[in-house]
Amino acid sequence: MSTALTRDLDSLADWRRAIDRRVDQFARLLVDHDALDADGAALVHSLRQRLASDRLVVAFVAEFSRGKSELINALFFADAGRRILPATPGRTTMCPVELAWDPSEPASLSLLPIGTRREGQTVSALRGRAALWQRVALPLSDPEGLVGALQEVTRTQRVPLDEARELGFWDDETPDDNPPRDNDDRVEVPAWRHALINYPHPLLRRGLVVIDTPGLNAIGAEPELTLGLLPSAHATVFLLAADAGVTRSDLAIWRDHLGDRALERFVVLNKIDTLDDPLLTAEEVAGQVRRQCEQVAQTLAVPQSRVFPLSARLALTARLASDAAGLRASGLSALEQALSSQLLPERGAVIGHLIEDGVLSLQQIAVRQLGDRRRQMAEQLAELTSLRGKSSAKLQMMSSRMEHDATSFEECLPRLTAMRSVHSRLTSDVMNHLSSERVRKEVARMQSDSEASLLRLGAGRAFAQLGQRLHALFDAAELGVDEIDRMLAASHKQMNAEYGFALAAAPKPALAAYRRELQRIETAYGRYFGLTKIWRLSDRSFLTQFLQVLLSRLRVVFENAAVEVELWAKTNTTQLESQLRERRRGLHSRRDAFNRIRLAGGELESRIEEVEAANRHLQQVEQRIAEAVDGLRILAATGPRGPAATQAAEAGPRLELVHSAESTASRGVA
Ligand SMILES: Nc1nc2c(ncn2[C@@H]2O[C@H](COP(=O)(O)OP(=O)(O)OP(=O)(O)O)[C@@H](O)[C@H]2O)c(=O)[nH]1
Ligand SMILES: [Mg+2]
């Protein structure tokens, strides 16, 4: 099956693979020339890891029975030859279902029992605990068996009222939202809390992750869905049914789960086939659909270009029967086109920036190392040429100058050690401000502050204070970074002047982006303290989960900022170490050359030639590194649709040829 989405995901995957190949070749080029240190190697590893694990998450959200599962079947799974996800009238999908492919696991359905809600832990915290999940193998070659196994996501169970209350499916304060109870006072609740389908579908293999949600009524929904899963999706698709219009509960779901404008939202007016009326002409029906779309756009305050009238059922049927005209009539392609045209450039931009930044850092590391080496060579060369035709008295003078240099090198070591220890103390102060432990403590303090307040009405204030305290941590971290920067600038100036180093501090880490992310989280989560939402926070288990999810998002921001500071600190120490190493290496080789020259007069010219050749070779290497960086940056910047991506396959082997010829040359010289 080839759809717009398949093709676009393919070009995204091809592009990622092309970049990965280039990054690998680039790393090998650096290794061959001893220009990749441990930090650089770690950076290469993490870049390749990110490329391999890049995911594209699309979540489907709506009231029950609007056709989410049917639409997923039509969009993604028609090539299975039948309806894969259960889609039936009434409530069908009972828990969030995540479809993805992880090749390191067998094809399977993993189910987290609803009872795990009692522990108060979020689903993501429980992901790693395999013992809690029930796993069912999926029989891939047996469609009947596959469909049968997936029926599990519709399973429910009847539990006593107290248990339903405990699990969050019953709330005495909102009787209208509660599910019906039977004569024995039992209530029907979902059997599972979350389902993961690991399935080697071509689109899932390409890194697509699809989230099908159960009809999200206010009660019983997993808070994590709204707070974590949906905000992290790259696109959300909200469904309405043409035969139902926009109902109150549709609106409530839109407001509660998709109200955040930062989300990439697509609205589907599904089931347009139900508007067919034998008493109306096709144009009249089309007019009705158009008017309904206008109303929907107005009610939800979205541009009309984001509202897609379609029939998931007709689309699925047409795809199963390879009926092109039927598929066109279903209206599915417009949604498909819109999804891919929005998702692809967005993912492309994110990966592109990541690669560009990474490759530039690698180049910096390499250029620094090679530059140190070249400087040492230039000094050597100057010294060697000055020896031409020198008397033994001059040679004696040279020798004492070398001794002097060696002593001054020894002298600078304690000062460097002192500078390093100040640097590491200041860095660890900054890291303390950004530690996960600090964030955890601040969130815990907010929890106790809000619980202490009457009916938790003070929760809003406690949340605002939490925000202030977190910003204060960032302030302190930024001040610390400035102090380190000033300290480095002063010490570098001194060391460079007195001992001839070429130390320069790396640019300061920009923490502003993380602060903006913090601000975004504050705004998004702050919505829960509005008048309509605050009652949910008075539910103890909701508040606990709310804080857990909030904490995990805050931790990501702080951890990323800390990583940035740590990298910066590391770059500065690595620079120092590499200059020290090169200097030591230079001193050794000067002594070596000098001794040889003293013994045999003929050595001088050949030694000069050797150093000159090595110097020329280093220049060529730098040139090749610059070319490889340019190639990678162009590939990263043009994105998955750019012509560079398609040419990448041809460019790959060419680069390899250049690289292997060049590495033979380097072996020849060495
Ligand atoms: N006529 C018509 N029926 C549809 C269409 N799309 C879905 N349906 C039917 O509507 C019913 C509900 O569809 P589902 O896909 O199960 O709906 P859902 O949104 O996943 O519902 P839950 O899983 O309960 O949240 C099924 O019987 C579908 O076959 C459509 O475009 N036209
Ligand atoms: Mg469903």
XYZ file of C-alpha atoms and ligand atoms in Angstrom:
703
model
C 0.000 0.000 0.000
C 1.448 3.357 -0.969
C -0.238 6.397 0.542
C 0.954 9.978 0.986
C 1.870 9.084 4.561
C 3.803 5.963 3.616
C 5.736 7.842 0.982
C 6.524 10.726 3.291
C 7.522 8.495 6.169
C 9.692 6.602 3.730
C 11.487 9.725 2.629
C 11.899 10.718 6.276
C 13.378 7.294 7.056
C 15.621 7.365 3.951
C 16.848 10.791 4.895
C 17.550 9.695 8.477
C 19.449 6.679 7.184
C 21.450 8.857 4.766
C 22.361 11.213 7.610
C 23.283 8.284 9.816
C 25.603 6.885 7.139
C 27.274 10.249 6.733
C 27.668 10.713 10.501
C 29.259 7.273 10.695
C 31.674 8.058 7.850
C 32.491 11.401 9.395
C 33.252 9.754 12.746
C 35.525 7.220 11.047
C 37.365 10.035 9.295
C 37.974 11.687 12.668
C 39.041 8.428 14.336
C 41.530 7.709 11.531
C 43.206 11.023 12.262
C 43.112 10.765 15.999
C 40.756 13.750 16.127
C 37.850 12.208 18.044
C 38.215 12.240 21.804
C 35.988 10.426 24.309
C 33.440 13.263 24.414
C 33.257 13.350 20.646
C 32.745 9.598 20.503
C 29.931 9.886 23.055
C 28.351 12.643 20.977
C 28.503 10.501 17.819
C 26.906 7.638 19.710
C 24.077 9.795 21.036
C 23.425 11.386 17.623
C 23.156 7.974 15.981
C 20.979 6.730 18.829
C 18.621 9.695 18.364
C 18.443 9.068 14.623
C 17.640 5.403 15.160
C 15.012 5.979 17.826
C 13.267 8.978 16.285
C 9.511 8.532 16.630
C 6.491 10.263 15.209
C 3.511 10.165 17.525
C -0.061 10.693 16.328
C -2.857 10.524 18.914
C -6.583 10.100 18.231
C -8.943 11.661 20.749
C -12.755 11.870 20.915
C -15.897 10.930 22.767
C -16.720 7.233 22.435
C -18.001 5.844 19.151
C -16.919 8.791 16.989
C -14.870 6.370 14.882
C -11.294 6.768 16.202
C -10.411 3.094 15.886
C -12.119 2.852 12.504
C -10.161 5.853 11.225
C -6.888 4.323 12.466
C -7.782 1.116 10.648
C -8.459 3.031 7.429
C -5.399 5.262 7.660
C -2.832 2.740 8.705
C -3.970 -0.840 8.648
C -6.031 -1.491 5.546
C -3.198 -3.510 4.030
C -3.760 -6.130 6.729
C -6.785 -7.037 4.596
C -9.306 -6.527 7.342
C -10.413 -4.454 10.336
C -7.561 -4.827 12.824
C -8.568 -2.689 15.781
C -11.980 -3.476 17.205
C -14.531 -0.838 16.124
C -18.155 -1.466 17.030
C -21.166 0.656 17.982
C -21.131 1.816 21.609
C -18.063 1.871 23.822
C -15.363 -0.284 22.291
C -11.797 0.688 23.110
C -11.629 0.670 26.882
C -8.048 1.770 27.527
C -5.437 3.861 25.724
C -3.844 1.714 23.033
C -0.372 2.505 21.807
C 0.696 0.964 18.515
C 4.392 0.893 17.724
C 7.169 -1.400 16.628
C 10.201 -2.249 18.702
C 12.249 -4.825 16.790
C 14.008 -5.980 19.942
C 10.688 -7.361 21.262
C 8.458 -10.025 19.711
C 5.148 -9.027 18.104
C 2.851 -8.879 21.092
C 0.070 -7.192 22.995
C 1.093 -6.024 26.482
C -1.617 -5.123 28.956
C -1.339 -3.236 32.221
C -4.113 -4.258 34.665
C -6.355 -1.441 35.896
C -5.598 -2.415 39.517
C -2.153 -0.852 39.163
C -3.862 2.534 39.551
C -4.011 1.874 43.280
C -0.240 2.213 43.545
C -0.565 5.834 42.430
C 2.272 5.398 39.914
C 2.059 6.753 36.384
C 1.954 4.410 33.383
C 5.320 5.634 32.188
C 6.846 4.817 35.553
C 5.463 1.284 35.218
C 6.625 0.724 31.644
C 9.883 -0.807 32.694
C 8.284 -3.203 35.187
C 7.648 -6.162 32.893
C 6.227 -8.304 35.702
C 3.173 -6.048 36.011
C 2.196 -6.385 32.340
C 0.415 -9.334 30.805
C 1.857 -10.185 27.465
C 0.019 -12.006 24.691
C 1.927 -13.106 21.569
C 0.381 -11.838 18.317
C -0.043 -14.497 15.597
C 1.038 -12.396 12.596
C 0.300 -14.932 9.895
C -3.188 -15.643 11.194
C -5.463 -12.578 10.693
C -8.363 -14.220 12.567
C -6.152 -14.964 15.546
C -4.658 -11.461 15.431
C -8.035 -9.756 15.460
C -9.147 -12.099 18.243
C -6.130 -11.262 20.384
C -6.670 -7.513 19.940
C -10.253 -7.855 21.225
C -8.627 -7.781 24.642
C -8.540 -3.937 24.533
C -12.330 -3.947 24.825
C -12.406 -6.063 27.979
C -14.275 -4.754 31.017
C -15.052 -6.126 34.464
C -17.702 -5.505 37.089
C -16.455 -4.335 40.462
C -18.120 -3.266 43.745
C -18.796 0.462 44.122
C -15.977 0.982 46.633
C -13.476 -0.508 44.284
C -14.729 1.656 41.402
C -14.348 4.677 43.679
C -10.853 3.603 44.617
C -9.882 3.130 40.967
C -11.191 6.573 40.059
C -14.305 5.519 38.109
C -16.827 6.801 40.618
C -17.061 10.218 42.196
C -19.852 11.014 44.661
C -19.471 14.740 43.966
C -20.293 14.472 40.269
C -23.171 11.964 40.164
C -24.122 12.844 36.571
C -20.800 11.676 35.236
C -20.822 8.323 37.025
C -21.354 5.092 35.057
C -24.575 3.096 35.669
C -24.557 0.599 38.526
C -26.378 -2.716 38.440
C -28.750 -4.255 40.984
C -25.833 -5.668 42.972
C -24.270 -2.213 43.226
C -21.541 -3.191 40.857
C -20.030 -0.911 38.249
C -18.451 -1.781 34.937
C -14.830 -0.629 34.661
C -12.074 -1.325 32.100
C -9.962 -4.420 32.761
C -6.788 -2.747 31.521
C -5.172 0.547 32.177
C -2.961 0.695 29.107
C -2.243 -1.514 26.088
C 0.913 -1.633 23.982
C 0.690 -3.295 20.609
C 4.090 -4.231 19.223
C 3.382 -4.904 15.577
C 5.769 -4.927 12.588
C 3.544 -2.864 10.319
C 5.491 -1.004 7.600
C 4.499 2.413 8.985
C 5.283 1.469 12.571
C 8.609 0.090 11.398
C 9.292 3.543 10.014
C 8.984 5.074 13.486
C 5.283 5.951 13.549
C 3.539 5.595 16.910
C -0.266 5.680 16.938
C -2.253 6.271 20.099
C -5.892 5.241 20.136
C -7.714 6.514 23.178
C -10.953 5.311 24.737
C -13.871 7.767 24.712
C -12.570 10.262 27.219
C -15.323 11.215 29.589
C -14.358 13.384 32.525
C -14.367 10.591 35.032
C -11.988 7.692 34.949
C -9.665 9.092 32.339
C -6.008 8.644 33.097
C -4.668 12.113 34.024
C -1.379 11.168 32.434
C -3.063 11.081 29.047
C -3.849 14.774 29.147
C -0.785 15.802 31.029
C 1.879 13.693 29.396
C 0.863 11.561 26.451
C -1.126 14.075 24.399
C 1.215 17.048 24.874
C 4.114 14.915 23.705
C 2.288 13.766 20.551
C 3.447 15.388 17.308
C -0.136 15.573 16.085
C -3.542 15.048 17.655
C -6.631 14.131 15.674
C -9.962 15.061 17.277
C -13.062 13.366 15.891
C -16.691 14.436 15.724
C -19.495 12.454 14.140
C -21.557 14.181 11.443
C -24.723 12.499 12.682
C -24.217 13.744 16.253
C -22.822 17.247 15.637
C -20.822 18.935 18.389
C -22.289 17.682 21.651
C -21.637 18.996 25.138
C -19.381 16.074 25.955
C -17.438 16.540 22.683
C -16.827 20.120 23.722
C -15.781 19.115 27.223
C -13.217 16.694 25.796
C -11.907 19.294 23.389
C -11.548 21.816 26.192
C -10.025 19.419 28.731
C -7.669 17.471 26.518
C -6.987 19.540 23.430
C -7.539 23.074 24.669
C -3.821 23.691 24.587
C -3.114 25.697 21.444
C 0.452 24.512 21.450
C -0.825 21.091 20.350
C -0.874 20.349 16.641
C -4.627 19.728 16.234
C -6.558 18.239 13.327
C -10.346 18.003 13.494
C -12.216 15.264 11.646
C -15.936 15.414 10.939
C -16.450 11.678 10.578
C -19.364 9.586 9.342
C -20.376 12.012 6.561
C -21.891 8.961 4.799
C -24.702 9.093 7.358
C -25.841 12.432 5.887
C -26.777 10.770 2.592
C -30.448 11.310 2.032
C -32.429 9.860 -0.885
C -34.607 13.000 -0.872
C -31.643 15.343 -1.413
C -29.294 15.809 -4.352
C -25.580 15.144 -3.967
C -24.939 18.931 -4.106
C -27.420 19.569 -1.332
C -25.743 16.960 0.857
C -22.322 18.457 0.056
C -23.704 21.860 1.084
C -24.813 20.414 4.416
C -21.356 18.954 5.015
C -19.747 22.290 4.180
C -21.978 24.199 6.564
C -21.354 21.699 9.319
C -17.588 22.081 8.844
C -17.917 25.871 9.076
C -19.840 25.546 12.309
C -17.323 23.106 13.746
C -14.416 25.424 12.897
C -16.234 28.305 14.553
C -17.237 26.401 17.690
C -13.772 24.967 18.238
C -12.017 28.159 17.124
C -9.778 26.438 14.608
C -9.104 27.445 10.986
C -11.482 25.761 8.586
C -8.509 24.283 6.749
C -7.980 22.111 9.789
C -11.457 20.523 9.622
C -11.668 17.384 7.471
C -15.051 15.911 6.515
C -14.718 12.196 5.777
C -16.108 8.739 6.249
C -13.697 6.363 7.962
C -15.969 3.418 7.275
C -16.193 4.103 3.526
C -12.450 4.697 3.409
C -11.699 1.389 5.101
C -14.139 -0.492 2.886
C -12.729 1.141 -0.261
C -9.152 0.377 0.724
C -9.981 -3.232 1.513
C -11.604 -3.558 -1.936
C -8.883 -1.485 -3.716
C -11.674 0.809 -4.885
C -9.992 4.104 -5.884
C -13.236 5.971 -6.621
C -14.706 4.901 -3.271
C -11.556 6.059 -1.505
C -11.777 9.463 -3.191
C -15.409 9.786 -2.170
C -14.526 8.943 1.440
C -12.498 12.193 1.828
C -9.648 10.408 3.607
C -6.835 11.645 1.345
C -7.204 15.293 2.373
C -6.541 14.372 6.009
C -3.700 12.094 5.034
C -2.068 14.829 2.945
C -2.471 17.388 5.701
C -1.012 15.045 8.317
C 2.056 14.280 6.272
C 2.626 17.789 4.997
C 2.609 19.101 8.549
C 4.443 16.252 10.272
C 7.261 15.729 7.840
C 8.748 19.248 7.796
C 8.341 19.520 11.549
C 10.254 16.286 12.226
C 12.740 17.208 9.544
C 13.443 20.543 11.213
C 13.913 18.980 14.656
C 16.318 16.313 13.410
C 18.067 18.770 11.110
C 18.882 21.170 13.964
C 20.005 18.317 16.163
C 22.413 17.033 13.528
C 23.720 20.446 12.569
C 24.501 21.331 16.181
C 26.068 17.921 16.821
C 28.242 17.993 13.717
C 29.433 21.516 14.428
C 30.453 20.466 17.958
C 32.341 17.491 16.517
C 34.099 19.759 14.070
C 35.074 22.093 16.890
C 36.555 19.209 18.865
C 38.485 17.978 15.827
C 39.718 21.379 14.726
C 40.872 22.153 18.232
C 42.861 18.938 18.454
C 44.387 19.290 15.017
C 45.075 22.993 15.627
C 47.046 22.179 18.788
C 49.037 19.677 16.826
C 49.700 22.144 14.048
C 50.834 24.845 16.430
C 53.338 22.470 17.993
C 54.596 21.545 14.524
C 55.012 25.176 13.534
C 57.091 25.812 16.646
C 59.206 22.759 15.898
C 59.701 23.815 12.336
C 60.812 27.288 13.360
C 63.246 25.770 15.777
C 64.614 23.246 13.287
C 65.111 25.779 10.497
C 66.908 28.078 12.914
C 69.403 25.258 13.486
C 70.574 25.296 9.875
C 74.350 25.942 9.769
C 74.531 26.597 13.516
C 77.722 26.176 15.524
C 77.919 23.853 18.479
C 77.718 26.865 20.769
C 74.358 27.738 19.210
C 73.239 24.161 19.626
C 74.138 24.446 23.267
C 71.988 27.561 23.530
C 69.073 25.728 21.918
C 69.457 22.941 24.368
C 69.268 25.254 27.331
C 66.216 26.968 25.867
C 64.554 23.605 25.621
C 65.415 22.850 29.222
C 63.910 26.193 30.176
C 60.698 25.383 28.305
C 60.487 22.015 30.033
C 60.886 23.633 33.455
C 58.318 26.296 32.755
C 55.922 23.575 31.625
C 56.402 21.862 34.984
C 55.806 25.158 36.748
C 52.490 25.806 35.119
C 51.064 22.448 36.181
C 50.166 23.371 39.797
C 48.450 26.549 38.574
C 46.420 24.567 36.106
C 45.457 22.125 38.841
C 44.280 25.003 41.026
C 42.232 26.441 38.171
C 40.714 23.055 37.491
C 39.644 22.602 41.077
C 37.957 26.038 41.217
C 36.255 25.209 37.928
C 34.934 21.904 39.176
C 33.699 23.398 42.467
C 31.814 26.178 40.672
C 30.385 23.716 38.152
C 29.095 21.413 40.825
C 27.376 24.406 42.496
C 25.550 25.094 39.239
C 24.680 21.414 38.819
C 23.189 21.438 42.310
C 20.756 24.177 41.339
C 19.672 22.120 38.341
C 19.524 18.702 40.013
C 16.441 16.481 39.803
C 16.548 16.186 43.553
C 16.000 19.931 43.955
C 13.033 19.829 41.580
C 11.586 16.837 43.437
C 11.876 18.683 46.746
C 10.228 21.790 45.342
C 7.303 19.796 43.930
C 6.944 17.900 47.228
C 6.839 21.243 49.013
C 4.101 22.431 46.696
C 2.127 19.254 47.442
C 2.342 19.732 51.189
C 1.525 23.451 50.876
C -1.579 22.770 48.825
C -2.728 19.880 50.990
C -2.413 22.040 54.064
C -4.756 24.622 52.575
C -8.489 24.397 53.090
C -10.082 22.130 50.442
C -6.833 22.574 48.542
C -8.067 25.971 47.413
C -4.584 27.267 48.092
C -3.252 24.905 45.443
C -3.196 27.681 42.849
C -1.054 29.847 45.105
C 1.235 26.924 45.936
C 1.640 26.259 42.201
C 2.521 29.900 41.498
C 5.081 29.813 44.312
C 6.534 26.607 42.895
C 7.015 28.447 39.593
C 8.807 31.297 41.360
C 11.109 28.905 43.202
C 11.978 27.039 40.002
C 12.778 30.305 38.227
C 14.966 31.254 41.187
C 16.904 28.012 40.673
C 17.458 28.956 37.051
C 18.565 32.465 38.136
C 21.125 30.929 40.486
C 22.361 28.541 37.788
C 22.753 31.406 35.314
C 24.691 33.494 37.832
C 26.947 30.493 38.465
C 27.561 30.030 34.750
C 28.505 33.718 34.435
C 30.932 33.388 37.327
C 32.616 30.350 35.735
C 32.829 32.197 32.446
C 34.515 35.198 34.080
C 36.899 32.993 36.031
C 37.905 31.091 32.893
C 38.423 34.250 30.864
C 40.757 35.703 33.503
C 42.779 32.499 34.021
C 43.036 31.770 30.313
C 44.362 35.260 29.656
C 47.055 34.743 32.254
C 48.029 31.245 31.165
C 48.160 32.256 27.514
C 50.373 35.251 28.253
C 52.726 33.495 30.642
C 53.010 30.031 29.153
C 52.024 30.437 25.532
C 48.808 28.403 25.621
C 45.948 29.143 23.230
C 43.114 28.633 25.702
C 39.703 30.131 24.914
C 36.485 29.393 26.830
C 33.721 27.680 24.848
C 30.561 29.807 24.359
C 28.362 29.807 27.469
C 25.433 27.354 27.460
C 22.200 29.145 26.582
C 19.772 28.346 29.379
C 17.102 30.685 28.045
C 15.498 27.940 25.918
C 15.006 25.779 29.007
C 13.531 28.659 30.907
C 11.036 29.164 28.072
C 10.164 25.453 28.270
C 9.624 25.867 32.012
C 7.320 28.773 31.261
C 5.350 26.657 28.784
C 4.883 23.897 31.347
C 3.748 26.461 33.908
C 1.136 27.822 31.504
C -0.099 24.383 30.406
C -0.352 22.963 33.924
C -1.550 26.220 35.399
C -4.801 25.683 33.513
C -5.654 23.056 36.125
C -6.008 25.759 38.724
C -8.783 27.548 36.875
C -12.259 27.518 38.381
C -13.582 24.693 36.225
C -10.670 22.371 36.846
C -9.786 22.940 40.469
C -12.338 20.366 41.667
C -10.315 17.638 39.959
C -7.262 18.564 41.979
C -9.238 18.155 45.176
C -9.306 14.437 44.356
C -6.263 13.143 46.170
C -5.311 10.478 43.624
C -5.669 12.933 40.751
C -3.487 15.463 42.539
C -0.848 12.797 43.197
C -0.752 11.748 39.565
C -0.884 15.341 38.400
C 2.182 16.110 40.473
C 3.984 12.993 39.283
C 3.512 13.881 35.649
C 4.360 17.522 36.341
C 7.511 16.411 38.149
C 8.600 14.165 35.323
C 8.201 16.975 32.772
C 10.034 19.469 34.982
C 12.811 16.989 35.531
C 13.338 16.619 31.803
C 13.782 20.405 31.503
C 16.198 20.622 34.425
C 18.117 17.509 33.402
C 18.562 18.779 29.855
C 19.772 22.143 31.132
C 22.182 20.332 33.478
C 23.500 18.202 30.608
C 24.172 21.358 28.628
C 26.132 22.903 31.516
C 28.014 19.653 32.038
C 28.963 19.457 28.358
C 30.203 23.012 28.470
C 32.325 22.314 31.546
C 33.674 19.180 29.902
C 34.559 21.023 26.694
C 36.579 23.487 28.748
C 38.496 20.811 30.673
C 39.030 18.677 27.574
C 40.506 21.698 25.825
C 42.934 22.214 28.653
C 43.898 18.567 28.763
C 44.407 18.340 25.036
C 46.659 21.427 25.007
C 48.681 19.967 27.859
C 48.989 16.651 26.038
C 50.070 18.301 22.815
C 52.571 20.451 24.642
C 54.064 17.415 26.330
C 54.149 15.609 23.008
C 55.827 18.662 21.408
C 58.480 18.886 24.097
C 59.313 15.217 23.652
C 59.608 15.361 19.913
C 61.746 18.532 20.068
C 64.140 16.831 22.440
C 64.159 13.778 20.283
C 64.897 15.661 17.086
C 67.518 17.776 18.755
C 69.406 14.784 20.093
C 69.356 13.094 16.716
C 70.613 16.230 15.004
C 73.429 16.587 17.455
C 74.534 13.033 16.715
C 74.279 13.104 12.919
C 74.406 16.302 10.916
C 72.428 14.895 7.923
C 69.332 14.344 10.030
C 68.309 17.983 10.123
C 67.066 18.394 6.553
C 65.170 15.132 6.518
C 63.568 16.003 9.851
C 62.487 19.404 8.512
C 60.976 17.693 5.492
C 59.132 15.231 7.703
C 57.560 17.973 9.796
C 56.599 19.946 6.678
C 54.952 16.912 5.115
C 53.048 16.140 8.290
C 51.947 19.755 8.428
C 50.646 19.688 4.847
C 48.836 16.493 5.568
C 47.123 18.009 8.581
C 45.915 20.881 6.416
C 44.416 18.408 3.979
C 42.717 16.574 6.805
C 41.207 19.817 8.059
C 39.991 20.552 4.575
C 38.356 17.132 4.307
C 36.716 17.506 7.675
C 35.325 20.875 6.592
C 33.966 19.310 3.391
C 32.338 16.455 5.270
C 30.766 18.946 7.706
C 29.420 21.052 4.842
C 27.943 17.975 3.175
C 26.249 16.911 6.384
C 24.903 20.376 7.116
C 23.417 20.679 3.644
C 21.813 17.270 3.986
C 20.459 18.162 7.437
C 19.155 21.556 6.334
C 17.371 20.463 3.154
C 15.223 18.006 5.104
C 13.606 14.758 4.013
C 12.046 16.229 0.874
C 15.112 18.066 -0.340
C 17.029 16.910 -3.408
C 20.099 16.346 -1.218
C 18.318 13.501 0.548
C 17.770 11.610 -2.672
C 21.313 12.224 -3.814
C 22.661 11.112 -0.473
C 22.798 7.494 -1.532
C 25.172 8.347 -4.390
C 27.171 10.788 -2.289
C 27.730 8.172 0.430
C 30.164 5.892 -1.418
C 31.982 8.909 -2.920
C 32.766 10.222 0.517
C 33.911 6.760 1.517
C 36.375 6.636 -1.414
C 37.849 10.012 -0.542
C 38.084 8.938 3.031
C 39.853 5.619 2.417
C 42.339 7.096 -0.072
C 43.095 9.804 2.440
C 43.587 7.389 5.311
C 46.130 5.413 3.270
C 48.004 8.682 2.758
C 47.954 9.322 6.464
C 49.392 5.895 7.179
C 52.123 6.567 4.597
C 53.234 9.732 6.334
C 53.041 8.468 9.882
N -21.586 5.102 9.123
C -20.394 5.207 9.604
N -20.029 4.535 10.684
C -18.783 4.663 11.152
C -17.848 5.480 10.533
N -16.706 5.416 11.233
C -16.924 4.573 12.252
N -18.189 4.104 12.206
C -18.788 3.144 13.096
O -18.990 3.747 14.350
C -18.841 2.782 15.361
C -17.828 3.264 16.355
O -16.567 3.322 15.759
P -15.259 3.112 16.580
O -14.136 3.226 15.637
O -15.354 1.934 17.439
O -15.334 4.407 17.507
P -14.304 4.875 18.628
O -14.261 6.334 18.540
O -13.061 4.127 18.510
O -15.067 4.493 19.956
P -14.492 4.003 21.372
O -13.490 2.990 21.094
O -15.670 3.451 22.081
O -13.957 5.203 22.034
C -18.407 1.485 14.667
O -19.532 0.676 14.491
C -17.898 1.972 13.354
O -18.012 0.999 12.332
C -18.239 6.191 9.377
O -17.477 6.945 8.772
N -19.519 6.027 8.962
Mg -12.121 2.740 19.653
